[in-house]
Short mmCIF file of C-alpha atoms and ligand atoms in Angstrom, two decimals:
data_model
loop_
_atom_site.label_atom_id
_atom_site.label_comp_id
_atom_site.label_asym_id
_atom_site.label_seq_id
_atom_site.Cartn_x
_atom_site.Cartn_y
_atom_site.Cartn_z
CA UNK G 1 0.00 0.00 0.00
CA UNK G 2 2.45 2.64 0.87
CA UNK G 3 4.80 3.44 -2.06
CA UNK G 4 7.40 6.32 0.27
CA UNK G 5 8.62 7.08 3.67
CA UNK G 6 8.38 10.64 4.33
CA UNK G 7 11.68 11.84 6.09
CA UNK G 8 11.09 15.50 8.33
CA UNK G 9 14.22 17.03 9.41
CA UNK G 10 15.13 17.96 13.21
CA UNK G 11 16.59 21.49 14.39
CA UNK G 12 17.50 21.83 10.96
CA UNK G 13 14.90 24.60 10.34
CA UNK G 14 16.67 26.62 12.64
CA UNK G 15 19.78 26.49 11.18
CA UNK G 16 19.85 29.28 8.53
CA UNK G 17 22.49 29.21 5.56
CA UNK G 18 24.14 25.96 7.02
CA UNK G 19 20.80 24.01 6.19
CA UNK G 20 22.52 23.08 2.69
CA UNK G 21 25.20 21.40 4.09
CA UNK G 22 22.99 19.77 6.80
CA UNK G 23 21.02 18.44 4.42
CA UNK G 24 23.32 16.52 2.11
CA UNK G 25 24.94 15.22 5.13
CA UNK G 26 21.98 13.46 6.57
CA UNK G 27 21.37 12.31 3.03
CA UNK G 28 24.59 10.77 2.68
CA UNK G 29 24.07 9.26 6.46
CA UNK G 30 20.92 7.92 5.55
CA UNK G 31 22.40 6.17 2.30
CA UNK G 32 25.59 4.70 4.11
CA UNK G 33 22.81 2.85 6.12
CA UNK G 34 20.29 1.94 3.44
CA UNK G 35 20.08 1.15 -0.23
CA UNK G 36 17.89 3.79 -1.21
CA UNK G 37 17.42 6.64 -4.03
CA UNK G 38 16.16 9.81 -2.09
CA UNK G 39 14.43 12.76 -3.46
CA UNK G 40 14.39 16.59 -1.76
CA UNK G 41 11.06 17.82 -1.23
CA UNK G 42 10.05 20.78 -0.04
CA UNK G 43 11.22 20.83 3.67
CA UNK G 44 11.48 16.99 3.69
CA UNK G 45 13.19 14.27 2.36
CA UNK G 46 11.73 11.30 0.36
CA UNK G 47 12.52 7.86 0.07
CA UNK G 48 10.29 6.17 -2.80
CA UNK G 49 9.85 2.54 -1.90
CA UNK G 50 9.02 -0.44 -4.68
CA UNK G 51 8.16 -4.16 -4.45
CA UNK G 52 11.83 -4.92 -2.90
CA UNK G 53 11.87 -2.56 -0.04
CA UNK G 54 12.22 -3.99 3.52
CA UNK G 55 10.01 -1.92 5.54
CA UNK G 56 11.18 -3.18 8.99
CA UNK G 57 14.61 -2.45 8.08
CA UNK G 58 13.73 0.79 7.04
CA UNK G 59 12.12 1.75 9.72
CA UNK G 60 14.95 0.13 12.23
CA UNK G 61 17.96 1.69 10.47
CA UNK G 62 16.50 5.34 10.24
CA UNK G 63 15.18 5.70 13.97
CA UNK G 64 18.88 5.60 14.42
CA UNK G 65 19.98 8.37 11.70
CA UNK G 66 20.58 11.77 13.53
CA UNK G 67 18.77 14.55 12.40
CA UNK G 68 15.32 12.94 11.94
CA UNK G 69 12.57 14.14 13.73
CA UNK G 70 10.09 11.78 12.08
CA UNK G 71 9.41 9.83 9.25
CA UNK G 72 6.51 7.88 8.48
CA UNK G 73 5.36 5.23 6.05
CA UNK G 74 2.98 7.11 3.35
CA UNK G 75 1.07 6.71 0.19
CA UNK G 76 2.19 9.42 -2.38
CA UNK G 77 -0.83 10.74 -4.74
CA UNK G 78 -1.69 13.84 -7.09
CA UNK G 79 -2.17 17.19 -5.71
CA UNK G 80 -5.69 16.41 -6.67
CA UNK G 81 -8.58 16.66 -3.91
CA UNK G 82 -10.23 13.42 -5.18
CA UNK G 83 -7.17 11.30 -5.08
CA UNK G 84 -6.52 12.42 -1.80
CA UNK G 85 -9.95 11.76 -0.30
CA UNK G 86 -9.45 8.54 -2.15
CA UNK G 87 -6.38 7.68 -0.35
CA UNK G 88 -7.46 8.50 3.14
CA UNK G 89 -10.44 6.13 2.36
CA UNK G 90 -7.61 3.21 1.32
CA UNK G 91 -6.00 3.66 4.53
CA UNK G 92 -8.83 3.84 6.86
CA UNK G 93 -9.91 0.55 5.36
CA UNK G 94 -11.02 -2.03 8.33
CA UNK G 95 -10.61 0.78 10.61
CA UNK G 96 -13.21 1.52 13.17
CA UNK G 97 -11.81 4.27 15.91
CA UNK G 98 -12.46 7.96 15.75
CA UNK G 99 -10.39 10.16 13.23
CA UNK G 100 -9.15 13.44 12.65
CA UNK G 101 -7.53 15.19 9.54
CA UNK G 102 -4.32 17.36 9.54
CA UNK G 103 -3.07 19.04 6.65
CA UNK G 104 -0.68 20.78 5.87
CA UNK G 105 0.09 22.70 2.83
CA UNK G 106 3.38 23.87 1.71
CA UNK G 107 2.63 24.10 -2.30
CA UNK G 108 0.15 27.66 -1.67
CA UNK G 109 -0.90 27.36 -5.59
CA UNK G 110 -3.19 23.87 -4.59
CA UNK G 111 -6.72 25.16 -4.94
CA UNK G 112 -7.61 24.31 -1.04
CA UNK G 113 -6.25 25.50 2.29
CA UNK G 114 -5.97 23.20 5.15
CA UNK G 115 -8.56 23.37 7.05
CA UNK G 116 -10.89 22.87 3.66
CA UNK G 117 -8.87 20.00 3.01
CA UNK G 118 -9.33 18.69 6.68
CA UNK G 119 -13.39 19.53 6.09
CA UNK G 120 -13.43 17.74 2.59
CA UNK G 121 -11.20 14.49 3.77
CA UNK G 122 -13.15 14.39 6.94
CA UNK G 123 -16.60 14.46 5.78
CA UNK G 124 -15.76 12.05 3.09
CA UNK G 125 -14.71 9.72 5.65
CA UNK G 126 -17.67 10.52 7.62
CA UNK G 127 -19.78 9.37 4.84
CA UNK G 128 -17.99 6.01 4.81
CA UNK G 129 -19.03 5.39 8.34
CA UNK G 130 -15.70 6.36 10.27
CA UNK G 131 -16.68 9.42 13.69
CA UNK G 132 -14.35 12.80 13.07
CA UNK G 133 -13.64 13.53 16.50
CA UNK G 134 -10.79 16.84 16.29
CA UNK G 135 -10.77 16.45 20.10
CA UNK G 136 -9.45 12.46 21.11
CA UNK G 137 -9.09 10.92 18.22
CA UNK G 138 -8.12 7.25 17.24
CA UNK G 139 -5.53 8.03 14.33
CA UNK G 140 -4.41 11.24 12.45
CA UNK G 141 -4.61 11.02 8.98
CA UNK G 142 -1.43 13.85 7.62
CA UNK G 143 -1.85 15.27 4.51
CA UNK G 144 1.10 16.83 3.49
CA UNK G 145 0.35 18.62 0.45
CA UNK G 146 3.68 19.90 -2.01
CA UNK G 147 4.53 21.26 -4.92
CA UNK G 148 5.66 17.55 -6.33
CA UNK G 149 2.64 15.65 -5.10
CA UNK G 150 0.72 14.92 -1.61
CA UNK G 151 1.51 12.57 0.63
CA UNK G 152 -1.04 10.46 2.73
CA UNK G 153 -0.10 8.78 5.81
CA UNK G 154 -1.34 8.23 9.85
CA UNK G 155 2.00 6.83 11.59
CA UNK G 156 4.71 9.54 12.28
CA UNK G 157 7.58 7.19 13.90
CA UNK G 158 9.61 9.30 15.99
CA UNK G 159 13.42 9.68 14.83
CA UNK G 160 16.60 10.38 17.09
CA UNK G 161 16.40 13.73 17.16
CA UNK G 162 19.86 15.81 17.10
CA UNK G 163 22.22 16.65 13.94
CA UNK G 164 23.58 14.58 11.18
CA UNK G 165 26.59 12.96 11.80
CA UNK G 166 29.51 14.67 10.67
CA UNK G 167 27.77 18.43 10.93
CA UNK G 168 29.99 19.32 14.03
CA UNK G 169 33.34 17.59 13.16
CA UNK G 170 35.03 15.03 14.44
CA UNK G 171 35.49 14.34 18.23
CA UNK G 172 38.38 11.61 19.71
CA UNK G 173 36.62 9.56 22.95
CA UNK G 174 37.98 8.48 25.34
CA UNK G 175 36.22 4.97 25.33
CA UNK G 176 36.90 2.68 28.59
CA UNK G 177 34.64 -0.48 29.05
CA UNK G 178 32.57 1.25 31.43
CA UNK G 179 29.19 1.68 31.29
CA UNK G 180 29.78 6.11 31.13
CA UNK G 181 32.06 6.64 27.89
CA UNK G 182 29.91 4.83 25.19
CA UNK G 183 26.59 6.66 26.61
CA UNK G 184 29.06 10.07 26.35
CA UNK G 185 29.93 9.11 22.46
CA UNK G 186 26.34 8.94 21.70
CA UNK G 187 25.25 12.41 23.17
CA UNK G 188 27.82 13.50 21.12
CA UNK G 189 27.23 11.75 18.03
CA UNK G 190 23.79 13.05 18.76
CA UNK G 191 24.49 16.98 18.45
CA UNK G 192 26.68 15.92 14.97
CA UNK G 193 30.25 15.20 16.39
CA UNK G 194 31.81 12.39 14.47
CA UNK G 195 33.28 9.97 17.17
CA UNK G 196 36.38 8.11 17.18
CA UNK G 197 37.53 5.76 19.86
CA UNK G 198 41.18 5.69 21.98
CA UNK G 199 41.12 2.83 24.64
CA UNK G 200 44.38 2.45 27.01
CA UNK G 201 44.15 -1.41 26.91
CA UNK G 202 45.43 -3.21 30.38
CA UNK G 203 47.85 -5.19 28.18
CA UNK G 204 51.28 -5.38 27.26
CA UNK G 205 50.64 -5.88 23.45
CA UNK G 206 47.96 -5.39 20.94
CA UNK G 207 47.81 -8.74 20.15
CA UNK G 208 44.04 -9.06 22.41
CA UNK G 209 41.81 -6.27 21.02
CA UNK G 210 39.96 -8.41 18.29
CA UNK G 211 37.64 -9.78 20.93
CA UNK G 212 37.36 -7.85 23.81
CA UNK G 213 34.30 -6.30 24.78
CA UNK G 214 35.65 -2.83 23.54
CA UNK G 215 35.56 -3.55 20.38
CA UNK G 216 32.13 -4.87 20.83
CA UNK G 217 31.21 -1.42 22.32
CA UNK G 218 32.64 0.19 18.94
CA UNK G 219 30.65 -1.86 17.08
CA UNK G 220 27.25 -1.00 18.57
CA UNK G 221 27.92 2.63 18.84
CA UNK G 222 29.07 2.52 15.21
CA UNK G 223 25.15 1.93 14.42
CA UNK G 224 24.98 5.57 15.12
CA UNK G 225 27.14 6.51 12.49
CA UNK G 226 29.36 5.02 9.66
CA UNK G 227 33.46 4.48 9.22
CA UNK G 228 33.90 4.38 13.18
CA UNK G 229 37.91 4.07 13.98
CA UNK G 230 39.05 2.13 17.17
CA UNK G 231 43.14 3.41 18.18
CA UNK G 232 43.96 0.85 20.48
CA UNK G 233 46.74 1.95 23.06
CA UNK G 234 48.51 -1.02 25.31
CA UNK G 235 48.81 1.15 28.12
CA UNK G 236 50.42 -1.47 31.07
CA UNK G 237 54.14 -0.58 30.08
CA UNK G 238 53.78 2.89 30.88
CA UNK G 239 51.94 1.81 33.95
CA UNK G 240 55.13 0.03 35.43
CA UNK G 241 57.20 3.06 34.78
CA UNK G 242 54.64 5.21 36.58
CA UNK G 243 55.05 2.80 39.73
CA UNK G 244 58.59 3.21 40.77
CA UNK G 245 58.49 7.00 40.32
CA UNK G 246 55.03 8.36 41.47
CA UNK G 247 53.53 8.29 44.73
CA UNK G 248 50.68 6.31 44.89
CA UNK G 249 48.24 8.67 46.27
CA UNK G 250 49.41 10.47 42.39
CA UNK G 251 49.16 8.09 40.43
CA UNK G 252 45.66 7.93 39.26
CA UNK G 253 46.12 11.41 38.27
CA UNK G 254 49.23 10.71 36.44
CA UNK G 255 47.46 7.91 34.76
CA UNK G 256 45.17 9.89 33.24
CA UNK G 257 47.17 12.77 32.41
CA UNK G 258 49.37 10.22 30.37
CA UNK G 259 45.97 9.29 28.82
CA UNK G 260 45.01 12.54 28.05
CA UNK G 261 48.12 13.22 26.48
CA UNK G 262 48.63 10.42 24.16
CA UNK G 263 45.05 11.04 23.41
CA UNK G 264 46.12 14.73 22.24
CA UNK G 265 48.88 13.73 20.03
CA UNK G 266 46.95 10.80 18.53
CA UNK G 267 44.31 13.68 17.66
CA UNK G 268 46.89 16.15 16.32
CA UNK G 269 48.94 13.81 14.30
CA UNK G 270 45.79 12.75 12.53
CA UNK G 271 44.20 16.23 12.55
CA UNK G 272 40.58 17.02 12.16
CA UNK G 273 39.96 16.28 15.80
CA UNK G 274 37.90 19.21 16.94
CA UNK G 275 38.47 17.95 20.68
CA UNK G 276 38.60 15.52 23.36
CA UNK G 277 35.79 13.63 25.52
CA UNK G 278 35.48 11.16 28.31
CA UNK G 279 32.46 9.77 30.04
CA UNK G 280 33.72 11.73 33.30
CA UNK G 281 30.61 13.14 35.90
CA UNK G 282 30.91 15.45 38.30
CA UNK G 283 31.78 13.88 41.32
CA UNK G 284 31.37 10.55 40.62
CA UNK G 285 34.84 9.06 41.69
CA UNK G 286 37.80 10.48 42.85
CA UNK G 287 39.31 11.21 39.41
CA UNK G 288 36.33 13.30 39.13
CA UNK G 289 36.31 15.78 41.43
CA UNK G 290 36.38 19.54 39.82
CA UNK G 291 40.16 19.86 40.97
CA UNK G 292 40.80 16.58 39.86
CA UNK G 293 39.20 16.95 36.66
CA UNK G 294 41.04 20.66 36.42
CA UNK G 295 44.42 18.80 37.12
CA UNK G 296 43.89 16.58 34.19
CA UNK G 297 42.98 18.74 31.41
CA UNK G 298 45.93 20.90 32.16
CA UNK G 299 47.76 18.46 30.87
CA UNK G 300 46.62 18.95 27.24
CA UNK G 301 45.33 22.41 25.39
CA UNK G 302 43.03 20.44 23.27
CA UNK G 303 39.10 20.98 23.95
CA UNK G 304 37.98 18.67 26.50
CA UNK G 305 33.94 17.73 26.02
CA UNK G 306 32.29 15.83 29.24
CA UNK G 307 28.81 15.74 28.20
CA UNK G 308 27.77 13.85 31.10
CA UNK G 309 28.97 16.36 33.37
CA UNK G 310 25.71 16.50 35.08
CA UNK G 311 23.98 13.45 34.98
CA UNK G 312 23.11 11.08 37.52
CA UNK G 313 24.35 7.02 37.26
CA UNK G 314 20.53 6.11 36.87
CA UNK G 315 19.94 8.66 34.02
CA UNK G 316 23.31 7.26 32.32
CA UNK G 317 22.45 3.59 32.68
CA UNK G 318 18.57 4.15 31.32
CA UNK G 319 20.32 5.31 28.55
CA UNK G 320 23.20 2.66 28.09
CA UNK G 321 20.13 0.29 28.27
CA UNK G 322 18.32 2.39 25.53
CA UNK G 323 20.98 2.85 22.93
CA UNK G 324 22.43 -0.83 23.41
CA UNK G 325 25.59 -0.73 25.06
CA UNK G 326 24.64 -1.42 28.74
CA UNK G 327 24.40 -5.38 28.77
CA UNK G 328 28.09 -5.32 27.26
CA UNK G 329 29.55 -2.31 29.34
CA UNK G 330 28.52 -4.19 32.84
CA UNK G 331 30.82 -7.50 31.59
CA UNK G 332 33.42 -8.43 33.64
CA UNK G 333 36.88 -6.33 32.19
CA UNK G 334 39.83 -5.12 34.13
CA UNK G 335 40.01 -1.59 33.14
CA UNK G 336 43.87 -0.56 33.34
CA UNK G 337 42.44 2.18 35.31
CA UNK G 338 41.00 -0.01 38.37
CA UNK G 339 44.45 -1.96 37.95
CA UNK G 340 46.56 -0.56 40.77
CA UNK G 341 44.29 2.46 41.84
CA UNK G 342 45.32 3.49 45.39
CA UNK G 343 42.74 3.14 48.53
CA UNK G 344 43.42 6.55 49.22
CA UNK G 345 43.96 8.90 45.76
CA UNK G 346 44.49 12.54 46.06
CA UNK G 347 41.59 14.15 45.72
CA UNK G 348 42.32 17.92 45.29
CA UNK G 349 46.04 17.90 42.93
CA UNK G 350 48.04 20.17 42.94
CA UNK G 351 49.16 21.09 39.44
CA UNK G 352 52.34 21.93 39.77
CA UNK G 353 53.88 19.59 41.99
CA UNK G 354 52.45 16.93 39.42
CA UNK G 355 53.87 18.89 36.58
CA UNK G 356 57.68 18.45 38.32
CA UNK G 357 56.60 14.49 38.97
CA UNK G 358 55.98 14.03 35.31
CA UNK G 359 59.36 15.62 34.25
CA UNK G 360 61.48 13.41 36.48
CA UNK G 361 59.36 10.56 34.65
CA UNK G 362 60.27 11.63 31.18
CA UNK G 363 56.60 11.78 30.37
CA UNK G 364 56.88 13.37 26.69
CA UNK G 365 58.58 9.96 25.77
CA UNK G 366 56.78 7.74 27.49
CA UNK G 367 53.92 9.62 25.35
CA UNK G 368 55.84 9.04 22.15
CA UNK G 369 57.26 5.42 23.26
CA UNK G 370 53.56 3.79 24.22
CA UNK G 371 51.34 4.98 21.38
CA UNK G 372 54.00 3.88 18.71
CA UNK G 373 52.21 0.55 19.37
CA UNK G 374 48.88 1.54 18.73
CA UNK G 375 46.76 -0.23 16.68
CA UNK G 376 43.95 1.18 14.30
CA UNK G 377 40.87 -0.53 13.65
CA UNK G 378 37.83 0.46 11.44
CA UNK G 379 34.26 -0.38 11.49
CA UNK G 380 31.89 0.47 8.70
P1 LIG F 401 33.33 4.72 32.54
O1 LIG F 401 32.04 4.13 33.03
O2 LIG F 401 33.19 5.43 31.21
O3 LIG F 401 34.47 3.76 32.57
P2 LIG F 401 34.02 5.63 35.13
O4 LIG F 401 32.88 6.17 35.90
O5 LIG F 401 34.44 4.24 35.37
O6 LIG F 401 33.69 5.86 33.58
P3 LIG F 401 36.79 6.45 35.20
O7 LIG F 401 37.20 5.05 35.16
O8 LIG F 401 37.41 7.40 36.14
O9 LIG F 401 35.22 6.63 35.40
O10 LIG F 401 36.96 7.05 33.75
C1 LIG F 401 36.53 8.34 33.42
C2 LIG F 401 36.64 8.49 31.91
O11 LIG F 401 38.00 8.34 31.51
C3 LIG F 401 35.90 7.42 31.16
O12 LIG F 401 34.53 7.75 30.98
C4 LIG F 401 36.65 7.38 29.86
O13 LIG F 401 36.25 8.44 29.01
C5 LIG F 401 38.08 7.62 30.31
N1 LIG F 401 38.78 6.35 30.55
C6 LIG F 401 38.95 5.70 31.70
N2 LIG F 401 39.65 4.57 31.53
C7 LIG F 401 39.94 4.49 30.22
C8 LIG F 401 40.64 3.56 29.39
N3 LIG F 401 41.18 2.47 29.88
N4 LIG F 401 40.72 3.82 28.07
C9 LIG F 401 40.17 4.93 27.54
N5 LIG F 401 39.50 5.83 28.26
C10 LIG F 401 39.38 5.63 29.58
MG1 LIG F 402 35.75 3.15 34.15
#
C-alpha cells in the first residue's frame, strides 16, 4: 500500500544558511545505512519505496539516523482533492476508531487551504461510516500537500532527534569499558560530532583487542554513524614506569594525564579532531572531582567535552540500556584504570607539583614510546 517514507528534518529549520550542508549530510548518512534513491522535497526528504523494499529495516535503520525528527510510512498521490480523499479512504480501510484530519500545505498554488482540506477528507470519511472527532481521536490522517505531489499517511515514527553525523566535526573519545564513555559518544554523536575511539588497553601488546568487549562497544555505537575508527593503546608498560616513580596517592592522576596526552597527540597527528571527551561526571569518583578533573585537562590544550557532566548514574544507565551498550559495558573487564588504583587517591592535585613528577618521569617519551604501538581498527 504505501509506495514512500516521508523523512522530516530535526533542528535543521533553525539552522539558517548551514541548512545546505545539513542536508546533504543526513542524506549521505541515511544512504551509508540503506540502499535507497532519495528525493528533496520541499522541507522533507523522500525515500520512494518499490516491491523490494524492507520496511522493517527501514524503519529500524533510520530511527537511528541523527537529524530525523520523524518519518513515516505514506502513500504518495496527485495534488488532486479526489485522489486524496481517495487515499485516506484506502487507509482507513477495516478501521473503526475515531479520526481526525491534519493538513498541511506547503505548495500555496493547490486550490484548497488546510482546514478545507481537513473539512473535505473528513466528511468524506464521515460518509464512509468512520466518527471525526478533532478532540481524542483514534488516528491522524497527515496530509502533506507539495509542490511535487501529496503525501497520505497516519503513523509519524519518531526519529533520534539531534544533527547529522559529521555536521559538528570530528570528536576523539575516550572509550573505557565502562558503562559512562559509550553513553558520552552517543550524546555527542547526537548533536553531529563524528566519534572516534582511543582505549588504554590493560595489556602489554595489541595482540588481544579483536575480541574484547571494547571492540564490541565500537561496534554498537558505530550503528549511530558510519566508518567508526578504534586506536587501540597497550597502556600497562607505561603503567610500570609510573610505579617506581610516582607516589601512589598520584598516580591515578598521572594515569590519566598520560591518557590525556597520548590522546592529544593521537588527535593532532591525525588532525581534524575538533576535541577531546570522556564519560567523566561530576563527582562521581575520585578522578572526578572539579580539581581533579582541572588537574587533568591541564595536561593537554586540546578541547575537552564531558557531556555527562551532570547526569546522575541512573539517568546514564537508562540510557546505556536504551541505545544498546549497557548489557556489554557491565561485563566483567579489568580496566587498566581499576588496575593498581590506590585506597586513598588525592583528591584535590596540585598542578604543579604533578607537573615536576611528570618531568622526572620523562613523560613526553613515554607519550611518544607507548602509542608507537597503537593499533587502528575500522568499522563500517
Ligand atoms: P566509565 O564508566 O566510562 O568507565 P568511570 O565512571 O568508570 O567511567 P573512570 O574510570 O574514572 O570513570 O573514567 C573516566 C573516563 O575516563 C571514562 O569515561 C573514559 O572516558 C576515560 N577512561 C577511563 N579509563 C579508560 C581507558 N582504559 N581507556 C580509555 N578511556 C578511559
Ligand atoms: Mg571506568
Amino acid at each position: 500500500m504505501f509506495n514512500s517514507v516521508v523523512i522530516h528534518y530535526a533542528e535543521l529549520s533553525i539552522k539558517g544558511d548551514n541548512k545546505g550542508k545539513f542536508i546533504t549530510q543526513l542524506v549521505a548518512n541515511i544512504k551509508s545505512v540503506l540502499d535507497v534513491e532519495l528525493e528533496t522535497f520541499y522541507g522533507r526528504q523522500v525515500i520512494h519505496l518499490n516491491e523490494n523494499s524492507n520496511l522493517e529495516e527501514i524503519k529500524s535503520k533510520l530511527t537511528n539516523v541523527f537529524g530525523i525528527s520523524n518519518f513515516a510510512f505514506a502513500v504518495k498521490t496527485e495534488n488532486d482533492i479526489e485522489k486524496i480523499k481517495q487515499v485516506a479512504a484506502q487507509l482507513s480501510k477495516a478501521f473503526k476508531g475515531k479520526v481526525k484530519v491534519s493538513a498541511k500545505r506547503s505548495y500555496k498554488d493547490f486550490p484548497l487551504q488546510s482546514p478545507d482540506i481537513n473539512r473535505e477528507v473528513g466528511m468524506h470519511l464521515e460518509e464512509l461510516g468512520l466518527k471525526v472527532d478533532y478532540k481524542t481521536p483514534d488516528r491522524i490522517f497527515y496530509i502533506d500537500v507539495t509542490e511535487k505531489g501529496t503525501f497520505v499517511y497516519y503513523e509519524k515514527i519518531r526519529g533520534a532527534g539531534g544533527l547529522p553525523v559529521g555536521t559538528s566535526g570530528k570528536v576523539l573519545m575516550l572509550l573505557s569499558g565502562g558503562i559512562d564513555s559509550p553513553v558520552a559518544a552517543y550524546m555527542l554523536m547526537k548533536r553531529g560530532c563524528k566519534v572516534d575511539f582511543v582505549h588504554f588497553a590493560p595489556q602489554t601488546s595489541n595482540s588481544e583487542f579483536g575480541e574484547s568487549k571494547i571492540t564490541k562497544l565500537a561496534k554498537v555505537l558505530s550503528k549511530y554513524q558510519s566508518q567508526t575508527k578504534l586506536y587501540w593503546i597497550p597502556f600497562q608498560s607505561a603503567q610500570m614506569k609510573v610505579i617506581p616513580r610516582i607516589p601512589a596517592k598520584d598516580r591515578l592522576i598521572v594515569y590519566r594525564r598520560l591518557m590525556f596526552k597520548m590522546a592529544e597527540t593521537i588527535a593532532k597527528t591525525n588532525r581534524n579532531y575538533k576535541a577531546i571527551a570522556t564519560g567523566e561526571c561530576i563527582g562521581q569518583v575520585a578522578s572526578q572531582t572539579l580539581q581533579n578533573m582541572k588537574a587533568v585537562s591541564a595536561a593537554i590544550d586540546m578541547l575537552i567535552l564531558r557531556p555527562l557532566a551532570g547526569f546522575d548514574k541512573q539517568e546514564i544507565i537508562d540510557l546505556a540500556q536504551k541505545i544498546g551498550t549497557y548489557e556489554i559495558s557491565i561485563q566483567p573487564y579489568d580496566d587498566c584504570c581499576s588496575y593498581m588504583v590506590p585506597k586513598h587517591p588525592e583528591l584535590s592535585t596540585n598542578i604543579d607539583e604533578i607537573s615536576k613528577l611528570e618531568d622526572s618521569l620523562g613523560s613526553n617519551d613515554l607519550v611518544k614510546e607507548t602509542i608507537k604501538i597503537t593499533k587502528t581498527i575500522s568499522f563500517s
